[in-house]
Tab-separated table of C-alpha atoms in Angstrom:
chain	number	residue	atom	x	y	z
H	1	MET	CA	-53.054	59.297	-32.117
H	2	LYS	CA	-54.555	57.148	-34.856
H	3	LYS	CA	-51.226	57.274	-36.723
H	4	CYS	CA	-49.458	56.180	-33.543
H	5	LEU	CA	-51.883	53.268	-33.021
H	6	ALA	CA	-51.515	52.249	-36.643
H	7	PHE	CA	-47.742	52.327	-36.304
H	8	LEU	CA	-47.861	50.185	-33.143
H	9	LEU	CA	-50.224	47.733	-34.851
H	10	ALA	CA	-47.817	47.457	-37.778
H	11	ILE	CA	-44.950	46.714	-35.406
H	12	VAL	CA	-46.983	44.011	-33.660
H	13	MET	CA	-47.851	42.425	-37.017
H	14	VAL	CA	-44.203	42.432	-38.122
H	15	LEU	CA	-43.076	40.902	-34.833
H	16	SER	CA	-45.797	38.273	-35.073
H	17	PHE	CA	-44.719	37.434	-38.613
H	18	CYS	CA	-41.081	37.128	-37.524
H	19	ALA	CA	-42.091	34.897	-34.620
H	20	CYS	CA	-44.077	32.670	-36.958
H	21	SER	CA	-41.155	32.547	-39.354
H	22	ALA	CA	-38.805	31.667	-36.504
H	23	ASP	CA	-41.192	28.940	-35.371
H	24	ASP	CA	-41.393	27.600	-38.911
H	25	THR	CA	-37.594	27.551	-39.136
H	26	ALA	CA	-37.385	25.771	-35.795
H	27	ASP	CA	-39.870	23.174	-37.010
H	28	VAL	CA	-37.876	22.595	-40.180
H	29	THR	CA	-34.640	22.224	-38.233
H	30	LYS	CA	-36.266	19.859	-35.791
H	31	GLU	CA	-37.774	17.842	-38.599
H	32	THR	CA	-34.506	17.550	-40.514
H	33	THR	CA	-32.583	16.468	-37.423
H	34	ALA	CA	-35.204	13.991	-36.193
H	35	VAL	CA	-33.893	10.432	-36.074
H	36	LYS	CA	-35.435	7.012	-35.845
H	37	THR	CA	-34.643	4.966	-32.774
H	38	ASN	CA	-34.818	1.302	-31.835
H	39	GLU	CA	-35.947	-0.063	-28.488
H	40	TYR	CA	-33.087	-1.258	-26.285
H	41	VAL	CA	-33.820	-4.668	-24.782
H	42	LEU	CA	-31.452	-6.813	-22.745
H	43	SER	CA	-30.773	-10.232	-24.207
H	44	LYS	CA	-31.003	-13.420	-22.177
H	45	ASP	CA	-28.020	-14.870	-24.026
H	46	VAL	CA	-25.234	-12.411	-23.180
H	47	LYS	CA	-22.227	-13.611	-21.206
H	48	GLU	CA	-22.221	-13.343	-17.437
H	49	GLY	CA	-20.797	-10.040	-16.250
H	50	SER	CA	-20.961	-8.427	-19.689
H	51	VAL	CA	-23.839	-6.091	-18.821
H	52	ILE	CA	-22.393	-2.899	-17.332
H	53	ASP	CA	-24.713	-0.120	-16.115
H	54	GLY	CA	-27.552	-1.672	-18.065
H	55	VAL	CA	-25.609	-1.804	-21.355
H	56	MET	CA	-24.640	-5.055	-23.044
H	57	THR	CA	-20.958	-5.112	-24.014
H	58	ASP	CA	-20.658	-8.593	-25.544
H	59	ILE	CA	-23.257	-9.918	-28.012
H	60	ALA	CA	-22.700	-13.006	-30.157
H	61	GLY	CA	-23.652	-12.679	-33.817
H	62	SER	CA	-26.115	-15.541	-33.434
H	63	ASP	CA	-28.028	-13.795	-30.641
H	64	PRO	CA	-31.701	-13.553	-31.749
H	65	ILE	CA	-31.905	-10.035	-30.349
H	66	LEU	CA	-29.836	-8.800	-33.282
H	67	GLU	CA	-31.886	-7.828	-36.333
H	68	LYS	CA	-29.814	-6.414	-39.163
H	69	THR	CA	-31.041	-3.169	-40.693
H	70	THR	CA	-29.513	-0.870	-43.286
H	71	ALA	CA	-30.027	2.895	-43.382
H	72	SER	CA	-32.006	3.814	-46.502
H	73	TRP	CA	-29.738	6.760	-47.317
H	74	LEU	CA	-26.796	4.440	-47.913
H	75	ASP	CA	-28.263	3.392	-51.272
H	76	THR	CA	-27.181	6.733	-52.751
H	77	CYS	CA	-24.076	7.318	-50.623
H	78	VAL	CA	-21.113	9.108	-52.218
H	79	LEU	CA	-18.423	9.191	-49.523
H	80	TYR	CA	-15.639	11.767	-49.215
H	81	GLU	CA	-12.734	11.395	-46.787
H	82	VAL	CA	-11.702	14.672	-45.168
H	83	ASN	CA	-8.122	15.109	-43.946
H	84	VAL	CA	-8.746	18.197	-41.800
H	85	ARG	CA	-5.100	18.867	-40.937
H	86	GLN	CA	-4.039	19.034	-44.574
H	87	TYR	CA	-7.220	20.353	-46.188
H	88	THR	CA	-6.366	24.016	-45.644
H	89	GLU	CA	-3.426	26.092	-44.464
H	90	GLU	CA	-5.344	26.724	-41.222
H	91	GLY	CA	-6.113	23.026	-40.828
H	92	THR	CA	-9.319	23.750	-38.900
H	93	PHE	CA	-12.982	22.798	-38.945
H	94	LYS	CA	-13.933	26.407	-39.649
H	95	ALA	CA	-11.604	26.665	-42.637
H	96	PHE	CA	-12.957	23.415	-44.070
H	97	GLU	CA	-16.495	24.820	-44.025
H	98	ASP	CA	-15.604	27.012	-46.990
H	99	HIS	CA	-15.334	23.866	-49.138
H	100	LEU	CA	-18.745	22.416	-48.302
H	101	GLN	CA	-20.606	24.046	-51.176
H	102	ARG	CA	-17.952	22.961	-53.678
H	103	LEU	CA	-18.230	19.356	-52.459
H	104	LYS	CA	-22.019	19.474	-52.558
H	105	ASP	CA	-21.871	20.762	-56.129
H	106	MET	CA	-19.833	17.661	-57.024
H	107	GLY	CA	-22.574	15.404	-55.671
H	108	ILE	CA	-20.743	14.425	-52.494
H	109	ASN	CA	-23.367	13.649	-49.850
H	110	THR	CA	-21.457	11.957	-47.022
H	111	LEU	CA	-18.365	13.257	-45.210
H	112	TRP	CA	-15.928	10.999	-43.361
H	113	PHE	CA	-13.616	12.918	-41.035
H	114	MET	CA	-10.342	11.257	-40.112
H	115	PRO	CA	-9.944	11.066	-36.295
H	116	ILE	CA	-10.874	14.405	-34.760
H	117	HIS	CA	-9.596	13.613	-31.257
H	118	PRO	CA	-6.551	15.005	-29.414
H	119	ILE	CA	-3.279	13.206	-30.218
H	120	SER	CA	-0.966	11.841	-27.527
H	121	GLU	CA	2.530	13.314	-27.273
H	122	THR	CA	4.323	10.364	-25.657
H	123	GLU	CA	6.063	8.252	-28.328
H	124	ARG	CA	4.585	10.615	-30.917
H	125	LYS	CA	5.624	9.960	-34.500
H	126	GLY	CA	6.852	12.998	-36.396
H	127	THR	CA	6.098	16.538	-35.302
H	128	LEU	CA	2.314	16.416	-35.119
H	129	GLY	CA	1.739	12.710	-34.547
H	130	SER	CA	-0.753	10.217	-35.884
H	131	TYR	CA	-4.476	10.922	-35.742
H	132	TYR	CA	-4.813	7.289	-34.663
H	133	ALA	CA	-2.990	7.745	-31.323
H	134	VAL	CA	-6.091	8.979	-29.500
H	135	ASP	CA	-5.540	10.947	-26.315
H	136	ASP	CA	-9.205	11.463	-25.373
H	137	TYR	CA	-12.254	9.943	-27.084
H	138	MET	CA	-14.541	12.658	-25.722
H	139	GLU	CA	-12.644	15.717	-26.953
H	140	VAL	CA	-11.433	17.219	-30.227
H	141	ASN	CA	-7.913	17.969	-31.380
H	142	PRO	CA	-7.191	21.652	-30.520
H	143	GLU	CA	-5.172	21.733	-33.736
H	144	PHE	CA	-8.540	21.625	-35.536
H	145	GLY	CA	-10.503	23.974	-33.269
H	146	THR	CA	-12.975	23.434	-30.458
H	147	LYS	CA	-15.765	20.952	-29.877
H	148	GLU	CA	-18.177	23.789	-30.560
H	149	ASP	CA	-16.472	24.361	-33.915
H	150	PHE	CA	-17.011	20.732	-34.840
H	151	GLN	CA	-20.606	20.835	-33.626
H	152	ASN	CA	-21.257	23.892	-35.796
H	153	LEU	CA	-19.658	22.115	-38.754
H	154	VAL	CA	-21.985	19.131	-38.237
H	155	TYR	CA	-24.999	21.468	-38.040
H	156	LYS	CA	-23.991	23.273	-41.221
H	157	ALA	CA	-23.257	20.037	-43.081
H	158	HIS	CA	-26.629	18.605	-42.052
H	159	ASP	CA	-28.435	21.761	-43.138
H	160	MET	CA	-26.787	21.391	-46.555
H	161	GLY	CA	-27.887	17.775	-46.881
H	162	PHE	CA	-24.669	15.983	-45.934
H	163	LYS	CA	-24.349	12.997	-43.626
H	164	VAL	CA	-21.328	13.068	-41.307
H	165	ILE	CA	-19.321	10.133	-39.994
H	166	ILE	CA	-16.144	10.164	-37.940
H	167	ASP	CA	-13.188	7.813	-37.662
H	168	TRP	CA	-13.213	5.602	-34.576
H	169	VAL	CA	-10.063	3.949	-33.223
H	170	ALA	CA	-11.174	1.143	-30.918
H	171	ASN	CA	-8.171	-1.180	-31.026
H	172	HIS	CA	-5.729	1.119	-29.227
H	173	THR	CA	-5.216	4.500	-27.584
H	174	GLY	CA	-2.316	6.930	-27.416
H	175	TRP	CA	0.039	6.634	-24.439
H	176	ASP	CA	-1.208	9.866	-22.824
H	177	ASN	CA	-4.808	8.701	-22.737
H	178	ALA	CA	-6.059	8.834	-19.140
H	179	TRP	CA	-7.106	5.196	-19.415
H	180	VAL	CA	-3.425	4.159	-19.443
H	181	LYS	CA	-2.754	5.545	-15.963
H	182	GLU	CA	-6.176	4.974	-14.430
H	183	HIS	CA	-7.081	1.546	-15.829
H	184	ASP	CA	-4.005	-0.567	-16.400
H	185	ASP	CA	-6.189	-3.678	-16.714
H	186	TRP	CA	-7.963	-2.172	-19.721
H	187	PHE	CA	-4.826	-2.836	-21.810
H	188	MET	CA	-2.881	-5.792	-23.159
H	189	HIS	CA	0.383	-6.725	-21.429
H	190	GLY	CA	3.468	-8.552	-22.640
H	191	GLU	CA	5.638	-11.091	-20.780
H	192	SER	CA	7.480	-8.238	-19.082
H	193	GLY	CA	4.211	-7.004	-17.618
H	194	LYS	CA	4.294	-3.780	-19.610
H	195	ILE	CA	1.467	-2.564	-21.821
H	196	THR	CA	2.082	-3.566	-25.429
H	197	SER	CA	1.640	-1.827	-28.767
H	198	PRO	CA	-0.099	-3.539	-31.680
H	199	TYR	CA	2.251	-4.324	-34.585
H	200	ASP	CA	4.849	-1.551	-35.012
H	201	TRP	CA	2.422	1.165	-33.945
H	202	THR	CA	4.703	2.164	-31.089
H	203	ASP	CA	2.837	5.414	-30.467
H	204	THR	CA	-0.193	3.436	-29.278
H	205	ALA	CA	-1.235	1.120	-26.432
H	206	GLU	CA	-3.351	-1.942	-27.286
H	207	LEU	CA	-6.694	-2.289	-25.517
H	208	ASN	CA	-7.881	-5.468	-23.783
H	209	PHE	CA	-11.359	-6.435	-24.958
H	210	ASP	CA	-11.619	-9.164	-22.360
H	211	ASN	CA	-12.356	-6.311	-19.952
H	212	TYR	CA	-16.068	-5.505	-19.997
H	213	GLU	CA	-15.680	-2.232	-18.102
H	214	MET	CA	-13.436	-0.940	-20.881
H	215	ARG	CA	-15.944	-2.072	-23.493
H	216	ALA	CA	-18.723	-0.229	-21.672
H	217	GLU	CA	-16.724	2.988	-21.519
H	218	MET	CA	-15.877	2.705	-25.223
H	219	ILE	CA	-19.562	2.302	-26.088
H	220	LYS	CA	-20.384	5.271	-23.855
H	221	CYS	CA	-17.886	7.415	-25.780
H	222	MET	CA	-19.295	6.359	-29.155
H	223	GLN	CA	-22.799	7.009	-27.869
H	224	TYR	CA	-21.853	10.581	-26.977
H	225	TRP	CA	-20.965	11.517	-30.564
H	226	VAL	CA	-24.189	10.070	-31.932
H	227	GLU	CA	-26.528	11.279	-29.197
H	228	GLU	CA	-25.050	14.665	-28.289
H	229	VAL	CA	-23.227	15.813	-31.428
H	230	GLY	CA	-25.511	14.136	-33.943
H	231	ILE	CA	-23.048	12.354	-36.209
H	232	ASP	CA	-24.436	9.744	-38.607
H	233	GLY	CA	-22.015	6.895	-38.041
H	234	PHE	CA	-18.437	5.680	-37.884
H	235	ARG	CA	-15.587	4.479	-40.041
H	236	CYS	CA	-13.917	1.978	-37.724
H	237	ASP	CA	-10.147	1.738	-37.889
H	238	HIS	CA	-8.586	-1.751	-37.910
H	239	ALA	CA	-12.044	-3.217	-37.290
H	240	ILE	CA	-10.788	-6.807	-37.513
H	241	GLY	CA	-8.487	-6.125	-34.527
H	242	VAL	CA	-11.554	-5.775	-32.282
H	243	PRO	CA	-13.909	-8.685	-31.408
H	244	ALA	CA	-17.098	-8.805	-33.467
H	245	SER	CA	-19.014	-9.325	-30.228
H	246	PHE	CA	-17.990	-5.815	-29.152
H	247	TRP	CA	-19.027	-4.248	-32.448
H	248	ASN	CA	-22.386	-6.047	-32.198
H	249	ALA	CA	-22.947	-4.644	-28.722
H	250	ALA	CA	-21.836	-1.133	-29.669
H	251	VAL	CA	-23.984	-0.941	-32.794
H	252	TYR	CA	-27.000	-2.418	-31.006
H	253	LYS	CA	-26.736	0.374	-28.440
H	254	LEU	CA	-26.076	3.081	-31.041
H	255	LYS	CA	-29.089	2.036	-33.109
H	256	SER	CA	-31.275	2.472	-30.050
H	257	ILE	CA	-30.306	6.149	-30.381
H	258	ASN	CA	-30.274	6.476	-34.174
H	259	SER	CA	-31.363	3.446	-36.163
H	260	GLU	CA	-30.127	5.062	-39.398
H	261	ILE	CA	-26.412	5.209	-38.610
H	262	MET	CA	-23.733	3.999	-41.013
H	263	MET	CA	-20.978	1.590	-39.973
H	264	LEU	CA	-17.908	1.224	-42.210
H	265	ALA	CA	-15.192	-1.313	-41.347
H	266	GLU	CA	-11.602	-0.774	-42.404
H	267	VAL	CA	-11.068	-4.345	-43.528
H	268	SER	CA	-11.943	-6.662	-46.384
H	269	ALA	CA	-15.374	-8.175	-45.808
H	270	ALA	CA	-15.682	-10.729	-42.994
H	271	GLN	CA	-18.980	-12.451	-42.206
H	272	SER	CA	-18.468	-11.985	-38.482
H	273	LEU	CA	-18.554	-8.213	-39.037
H	274	THR	CA	-21.220	-7.903	-41.755
H	275	GLN	CA	-23.597	-10.377	-40.101
H	276	TYR	CA	-24.903	-7.508	-37.993
H	277	ALA	CA	-22.631	-4.629	-37.040
H	278	PHE	CA	-21.239	-3.306	-40.316
H	279	ASP	CA	-23.015	-2.092	-43.426
H	280	THR	CA	-19.900	-1.935	-45.543
H	281	CYS	CA	-16.237	-2.955	-45.747
H	282	TYR	CA	-13.262	-2.013	-47.926
H	283	ASN	CA	-13.291	-3.538	-51.419
H	284	ASP	CA	-9.575	-4.337	-51.300
H	285	ALA	CA	-9.947	-6.841	-54.134
H	286	LEU	CA	-11.198	-4.247	-56.609
H	287	TYR	CA	-8.479	-1.826	-55.528
H	288	GLY	CA	-5.715	-4.369	-56.067
H	289	GLN	CA	-7.065	-5.390	-59.447
H	290	ALA	CA	-7.565	-1.780	-60.532
H	291	MET	CA	-3.888	-1.159	-59.778
H	292	MET	CA	-2.934	-3.867	-62.289
H	293	VAL	CA	-4.884	-2.318	-65.177
H	294	LYS	CA	-2.031	0.101	-65.777
H	295	GLY	CA	0.091	-2.919	-66.676
H	296	GLY	CA	-2.396	-4.216	-69.211
H	297	VAL	CA	-4.017	-7.205	-67.466
H	298	ALA	CA	-7.040	-8.913	-68.984
H	299	THR	CA	-10.391	-7.699	-67.685
H	300	SER	CA	-11.217	-11.129	-66.244
H	301	THR	CA	-9.082	-10.037	-63.291
H	302	ILE	CA	-11.237	-6.961	-62.657
H	303	GLN	CA	-14.391	-9.046	-62.605
H	304	GLN	CA	-13.402	-10.718	-59.349
H	305	GLY	CA	-13.430	-7.388	-57.554
H	306	MET	CA	-16.806	-6.488	-59.010
H	307	ILE	CA	-18.708	-9.578	-57.899
H	308	GLN	CA	-20.013	-9.273	-54.340
H	309	ASN	CA	-18.739	-12.257	-52.373
H	310	ALA	CA	-20.431	-14.324	-49.682
H	311	ASN	CA	-18.725	-12.401	-46.871
H	312	TYR	CA	-21.224	-9.616	-47.427
H	313	VAL	CA	-24.253	-10.802	-45.481
H	314	ASP	CA	-27.645	-9.614	-46.772
H	315	GLY	CA	-27.924	-5.842	-46.519
H	316	SER	CA	-24.163	-5.196	-46.521
H	317	PHE	CA	-22.015	-4.175	-49.481
H	318	PRO	CA	-18.521	-3.019	-50.530
H	319	MET	CA	-16.986	0.422	-50.235
H	320	ASN	CA	-15.124	0.886	-53.535
H	321	TYR	CA	-12.021	3.048	-53.489
H	322	LEU	CA	-8.943	4.018	-55.460
H	323	ASP	CA	-7.456	6.221	-52.759
H	324	ASN	CA	-7.488	6.982	-49.042
H	325	HIS	CA	-5.081	8.448	-46.516
H	326	ASP	CA	-3.054	5.234	-46.210
H	327	LYS	CA	-2.695	4.629	-49.947
H	328	ASN	CA	-1.881	8.255	-50.657
H	329	SER	CA	0.697	8.741	-47.906
H	330	TYR	CA	2.517	5.438	-48.318
H	331	ASP	CA	1.914	4.154	-51.863
H	332	GLY	CA	1.927	7.366	-53.875
H	333	SER	CA	-0.560	9.833	-55.316
H	334	ILE	CA	-3.407	8.736	-57.591
H	335	VAL	CA	-1.361	10.094	-60.499
H	336	ASP	CA	1.573	7.845	-59.569
H	337	ARG	CA	-0.586	4.764	-59.048
H	338	PHE	CA	-3.160	5.066	-61.812
H	339	GLY	CA	-2.004	7.581	-64.394
H	340	ASP	CA	-4.276	7.468	-67.452
H	341	THR	CA	-6.303	4.593	-66.007
H	342	TYR	CA	-7.836	6.769	-63.281
H	343	GLU	CA	-10.899	7.891	-65.273
H	344	PRO	CA	-12.144	4.413	-66.304
H	345	MET	CA	-11.280	2.975	-62.878
H	346	LEU	CA	-13.056	5.784	-61.027
H	347	ALA	CA	-16.167	5.060	-63.086
H	348	LEU	CA	-15.981	1.423	-61.956
H	349	THR	CA	-15.989	2.436	-58.280
H	350	TYR	CA	-19.292	4.219	-58.851
H	351	LEU	CA	-20.902	1.565	-61.021
H	352	ALA	CA	-19.786	-1.567	-59.157
H	353	PRO	CA	-22.060	-2.930	-56.403
H	354	GLY	CA	-21.586	-0.827	-53.268
H	355	PHE	CA	-20.654	2.845	-53.170
H	356	PRO	CA	-17.579	4.996	-54.001
H	357	LEU	CA	-15.020	6.851	-51.897
H	358	ILE	CA	-13.248	10.055	-52.922
H	359	TYR	CA	-10.226	11.176	-50.855
H	360	THR	CA	-9.090	14.721	-50.117
H	361	SER	CA	-7.739	16.382	-53.310
H	362	ASN	CA	-8.675	13.533	-55.687
H	363	GLU	CA	-10.980	15.928	-57.506
H	364	GLN	CA	-7.958	18.048	-58.371
H	365	GLY	CA	-5.774	15.153	-59.457
H	366	TYR	CA	-3.235	16.242	-56.842
H	367	ASP	CA	0.112	14.684	-57.770
H	368	HIS	CA	1.545	14.639	-54.263
H	369	GLU	CA	1.894	12.200	-51.364
H	370	ILE	CA	0.329	14.039	-48.430
H	371	ALA	CA	2.512	13.773	-45.317
H	372	PHE	CA	0.979	11.868	-42.414
H	373	PHE	CA	2.790	13.178	-39.333
H	374	GLU	CA	3.698	16.687	-40.495
H	375	LYS	CA	1.844	19.742	-41.774
H	376	ASP	CA	1.526	19.414	-45.543
H	377	ALA	CA	-1.471	21.437	-46.690
H	378	VAL	CA	-3.048	20.691	-50.047
H	379	VAL	CA	-2.275	23.371	-52.616
H	380	TRP	CA	-5.694	23.913	-54.156
H	381	GLU	CA	-5.829	25.186	-57.720
H	382	ASP	CA	-8.654	26.568	-59.828
H	383	ASP	CA	-8.420	23.639	-62.237
H	384	MET	CA	-10.162	20.624	-60.693
H	385	LYS	CA	-9.220	18.006	-63.278
H	386	TYR	CA	-11.654	15.307	-62.150
H	387	ALA	CA	-14.438	17.458	-60.679
H	388	GLN	CA	-16.698	17.155	-63.727
H	389	LEU	CA	-16.250	13.378	-63.866
H	390	ILE	CA	-16.995	13.033	-60.148
H	391	THR	CA	-20.033	15.304	-60.499
H	392	GLU	CA	-21.514	13.329	-63.374
H	393	LEU	CA	-20.786	9.947	-61.787
H	394	SER	CA	-22.346	11.115	-58.523
H	395	LYS	CA	-25.457	12.174	-60.401
H	396	LEU	CA	-25.664	8.735	-62.023
H	397	LYS	CA	-25.275	7.031	-58.645
H	398	VAL	CA	-28.095	9.026	-57.059
H	399	GLU	CA	-30.555	8.962	-59.961
H	400	ASN	CA	-30.372	5.287	-60.996
H	401	LYS	CA	-31.894	2.564	-58.820
H	402	ALA	CA	-29.709	0.030	-60.596
H	403	LEU	CA	-26.722	1.612	-58.806
H	404	ALA	CA	-28.260	1.426	-55.318
H	405	SER	CA	-25.624	0.280	-52.828
H	406	THR	CA	-27.801	-2.617	-51.666
H	407	ASN	CA	-28.450	-3.845	-55.215
H	408	THR	CA	-26.163	-6.827	-55.845
H	409	ASP	CA	-27.258	-7.367	-59.459
H	410	LEU	CA	-24.309	-7.555	-61.864
H	411	THR	CA	-24.083	-9.138	-65.316
H	412	ILE	CA	-20.737	-9.399	-67.099
H	413	ASN	CA	-21.370	-8.979	-70.813
H	414	GLU	CA	-19.677	-11.126	-73.427
H	415	VAL	CA	-16.846	-9.437	-75.338
H	416	SER	CA	-14.572	-10.466	-78.211
H	417	ASN	CA	-11.388	-8.924	-76.774
H	418	THR	CA	-9.945	-9.651	-73.320
H	419	HIS	CA	-9.151	-5.977	-72.738
H	420	ILE	CA	-12.699	-4.762	-73.344
H	421	PHE	CA	-14.795	-4.726	-70.187
H	422	ALA	CA	-18.591	-4.557	-70.272
H	423	PHE	CA	-21.126	-5.110	-67.527
H	424	THR	CA	-24.740	-4.300	-66.710
H	425	ARG	CA	-26.444	-3.337	-63.463
H	426	GLN	CA	-30.220	-3.616	-63.320
H	427	SER	CA	-33.105	-2.851	-60.985
H	428	GLY	CA	-36.558	-3.300	-62.505
H	429	ASP	CA	-36.644	-1.495	-65.838
H	430	ASN	CA	-33.595	0.623	-64.978
H	431	LYS	CA	-30.303	-0.575	-66.479
H	432	VAL	CA	-26.866	1.005	-66.379
H	433	VAL	CA	-24.257	-0.380	-68.776
H	434	TYR	CA	-20.489	0.182	-68.826
H	435	VAL	CA	-18.386	-0.575	-71.915
H	436	GLY	CA	-14.712	0.348	-71.950
H	437	ASN	CA	-11.231	-0.383	-73.211
H	438	LEU	CA	-8.999	-1.029	-70.198
H	439	PHE	CA	-5.833	-1.295	-72.283
H	440	PHE	CA	-3.058	1.164	-73.097
H	441	GLU	CA	-3.389	0.568	-76.841
H	442	GLU	CA	-6.202	1.124	-79.323
H	443	ILE	CA	-8.484	-1.850	-79.950
H	444	LYS	CA	-10.225	-2.234	-83.305
H	445	ASP	CA	-13.280	-4.204	-84.411
H	446	ALA	CA	-14.253	-5.356	-80.927
H	447	GLY	CA	-17.620	-6.905	-80.307
H	448	VAL	CA	-19.770	-6.569	-77.185
H	449	THR	CA	-23.003	-8.457	-76.624
H	450	LEU	CA	-25.536	-6.205	-74.884
H	451	ASP	CA	-28.983	-7.176	-73.641
H	452	ILE	CA	-30.553	-3.924	-74.804
H	453	GLU	CA	-32.305	-2.667	-77.919
H	454	ASN	CA	-32.084	1.092	-77.370
H	455	ALA	CA	-30.367	3.173	-74.723
H	456	LYS	CA	-29.088	6.645	-73.910
H	457	CYS	CA	-25.341	7.137	-73.837
H	458	VAL	CA	-25.053	9.546	-70.895
H	459	MET	CA	-21.272	9.591	-70.590
H	460	HIS	CA	-18.435	9.093	-73.060
H	461	TYR	CA	-14.748	9.425	-72.273
H	462	ASP	CA	-12.488	9.113	-75.336
H	463	GLY	CA	-9.266	8.798	-73.348
H	464	GLU	CA	-8.794	12.557	-73.168
H	465	THR	CA	-12.146	14.365	-73.178
H	466	LEU	CA	-15.335	13.744	-71.205
H	467	SER	CA	-18.709	14.262	-72.859
H	468	THR	CA	-22.053	14.083	-71.044
H	469	GLU	CA	-24.237	15.017	-74.003
H	470	GLU	CA	-26.983	12.392	-74.203
H	471	THR	CA	-27.107	10.436	-77.441
H	472	ASP	CA	-29.280	7.557	-78.637
H	473	VAL	CA	-27.499	4.233	-79.153
H	474	THR	CA	-28.472	0.658	-79.974
H	475	LYS	CA	-26.795	-2.668	-79.275
H	476	ALA	CA	-25.735	-2.789	-82.911
H	477	ASP	CA	-23.460	0.206	-82.276
H	478	PHE	CA	-21.283	-2.013	-80.074
H	479	GLU	CA	-21.141	-5.146	-82.213
H	480	ASN	CA	-18.076	-4.093	-84.216
H	481	LYS	CA	-16.386	-1.053	-82.744
H	482	SER	CA	-12.977	0.524	-82.233
H	483	TYR	CA	-11.824	2.000	-78.913
H	484	LYS	CA	-9.035	4.397	-78.045
H	485	PRO	CA	-6.870	3.576	-74.982
H	486	TYR	CA	-9.024	3.817	-71.825
H	487	GLU	CA	-12.088	4.971	-73.750
H	488	PHE	CA	-15.394	4.106	-72.097
H	489	TYR	CA	-19.158	4.575	-72.462
H	490	ILE	CA	-21.930	4.573	-69.871
H	491	LEU	CA	-25.429	3.792	-71.111
H	492	VAL	CA	-28.748	4.087	-69.323
H	493	VAL	CA	-32.008	2.303	-70.083
H	494	GLU	CA	-35.168	3.346	-68.231
C-alpha cells in the first residue's frame, strides 16, 4: 500500500512539474510575441467622408496626429527576400522551413516573403502568373500551402528570432479579385468606361484611391495580417503609385496594433513617403553606381549613393541592395551583373547607412535568371560561395553601433588614387572603416588618410580569398600601400 501511495505521489509530482514547465513555456511564448501598441485617436483634420467604420483612410503628412517612430530592431536588420515558388522543388511554406536554420546561421534576421496571396487566372502571364496580380488579399496562394501553413511558418520564424514581413500590392489587383465584380467604382476607368491596367501590367486592374470605402477595406486587409497572423510589417510594391495620404492612414492604424512594424517602400526615397509612413526605401542610386564599378568608374560616383539624401526624413534610411526578384529575372544574375565586383560591393551594402538586402540564392552565387511566371526552382548546391562573407558582414552589422540603420554618420576619407575607396562610420567610440580597390587592375603605392591610430582589421578580401582573422593595424599601414583588383579591408575601432 505504501509503495502504491509512493508511486501515485511520484506521478503527481511529475505531472505537476510538467504543468509548471508547460506554463513556463507558455509564458515565454507570450512574452516573445507581445507587441507594443499605440492609441488610436481620430484626427480633427481628416477630409470629410474619409472616416469609414471609425478608421481614418486619408491623413495628410502635416497632420499633427502623426508622430513618426522607428522600430528599434531595424537598427540591426539584415533582410532576406524569399521567393517561395522557386526556393524549393515543392515551392511551399513547409519546404522553405528547412532553410530557416541555414539562414539564421548566416546572420539573416528578417524575412521578406514575395506576395503570398492567390493569383488571378484572367489575363494571367505565363503558366503560373505574377505574384503581383492578387486574387484575394485575405488568403494565401494554394500553390504555397494553406493559411495554417503560413501561420506555422511565422510562429517558427519568430521562435527562431526572425522578423517576418510580406509583400503588399496596393496599387492594383488581379482581374479575378472579387472587388472587380462587386465594386466597380473601386477601380480606375478609361475613356471607354472599362477598368484600366497600370502601365503594361495587363494582368492587373488599377485601384481608385479616390474611393474611401476601398481604402478602408485595404487597411482592414493589412490589419488582418498584423493582428491575426502576427507579421512584422510590409514591403509595399510600387509605393509611389499609391497616395501618401493612404499610406499615412494605413500605417497609423497598423501601429495602433503593433507600434514596432517595419514599412519598406519599393521606390527611391520621397519625402512624402518617409515623412511618416515608411521607414526605408530602395537605394536605387547606390545600385546603379555599383553596377558601373565593373567598368572601372572612379569612386567619386559611388559616394553619391552612400550619402543619405534629404528625402530621408529623420528616422528613415535606405535599403541597400545588389539584387532582388526584378533585377534577377529581367537584368541577369548577380554573376552576370557584378562578376568579380560582387564581394566589395556587397560589403558596401552592409556598411553604407541603412541596411542590406540579400535575395534568394545570392548566398550561393547562383548564375541563373530565375523565371518569373514559370516554375524554375533554385538548384541548391553544397558550396555556398558567398555564405561566409554574408555571415561575417551580418555579424559586423549587428555588433557595431556605427552600422546602426538609423545612424547617418559617414565620412569619406581622402585617398591618392581615384579608384581607391575609403570611408568611416562612427557612433561614439565605435568606428568601422572600409578601404578597398574598386578597380579591375592592381594599384600600387596608394595613400589613404585615416582618422585612427590603432584598429583591428576584422575582414580582408584579397580579390580571391576572404580572411576574418583579427589583426592589429595602424593608420601608417595605409599611407603607402598596394592593392590587388577588388581587394578590401574592414577595420573596427572600439
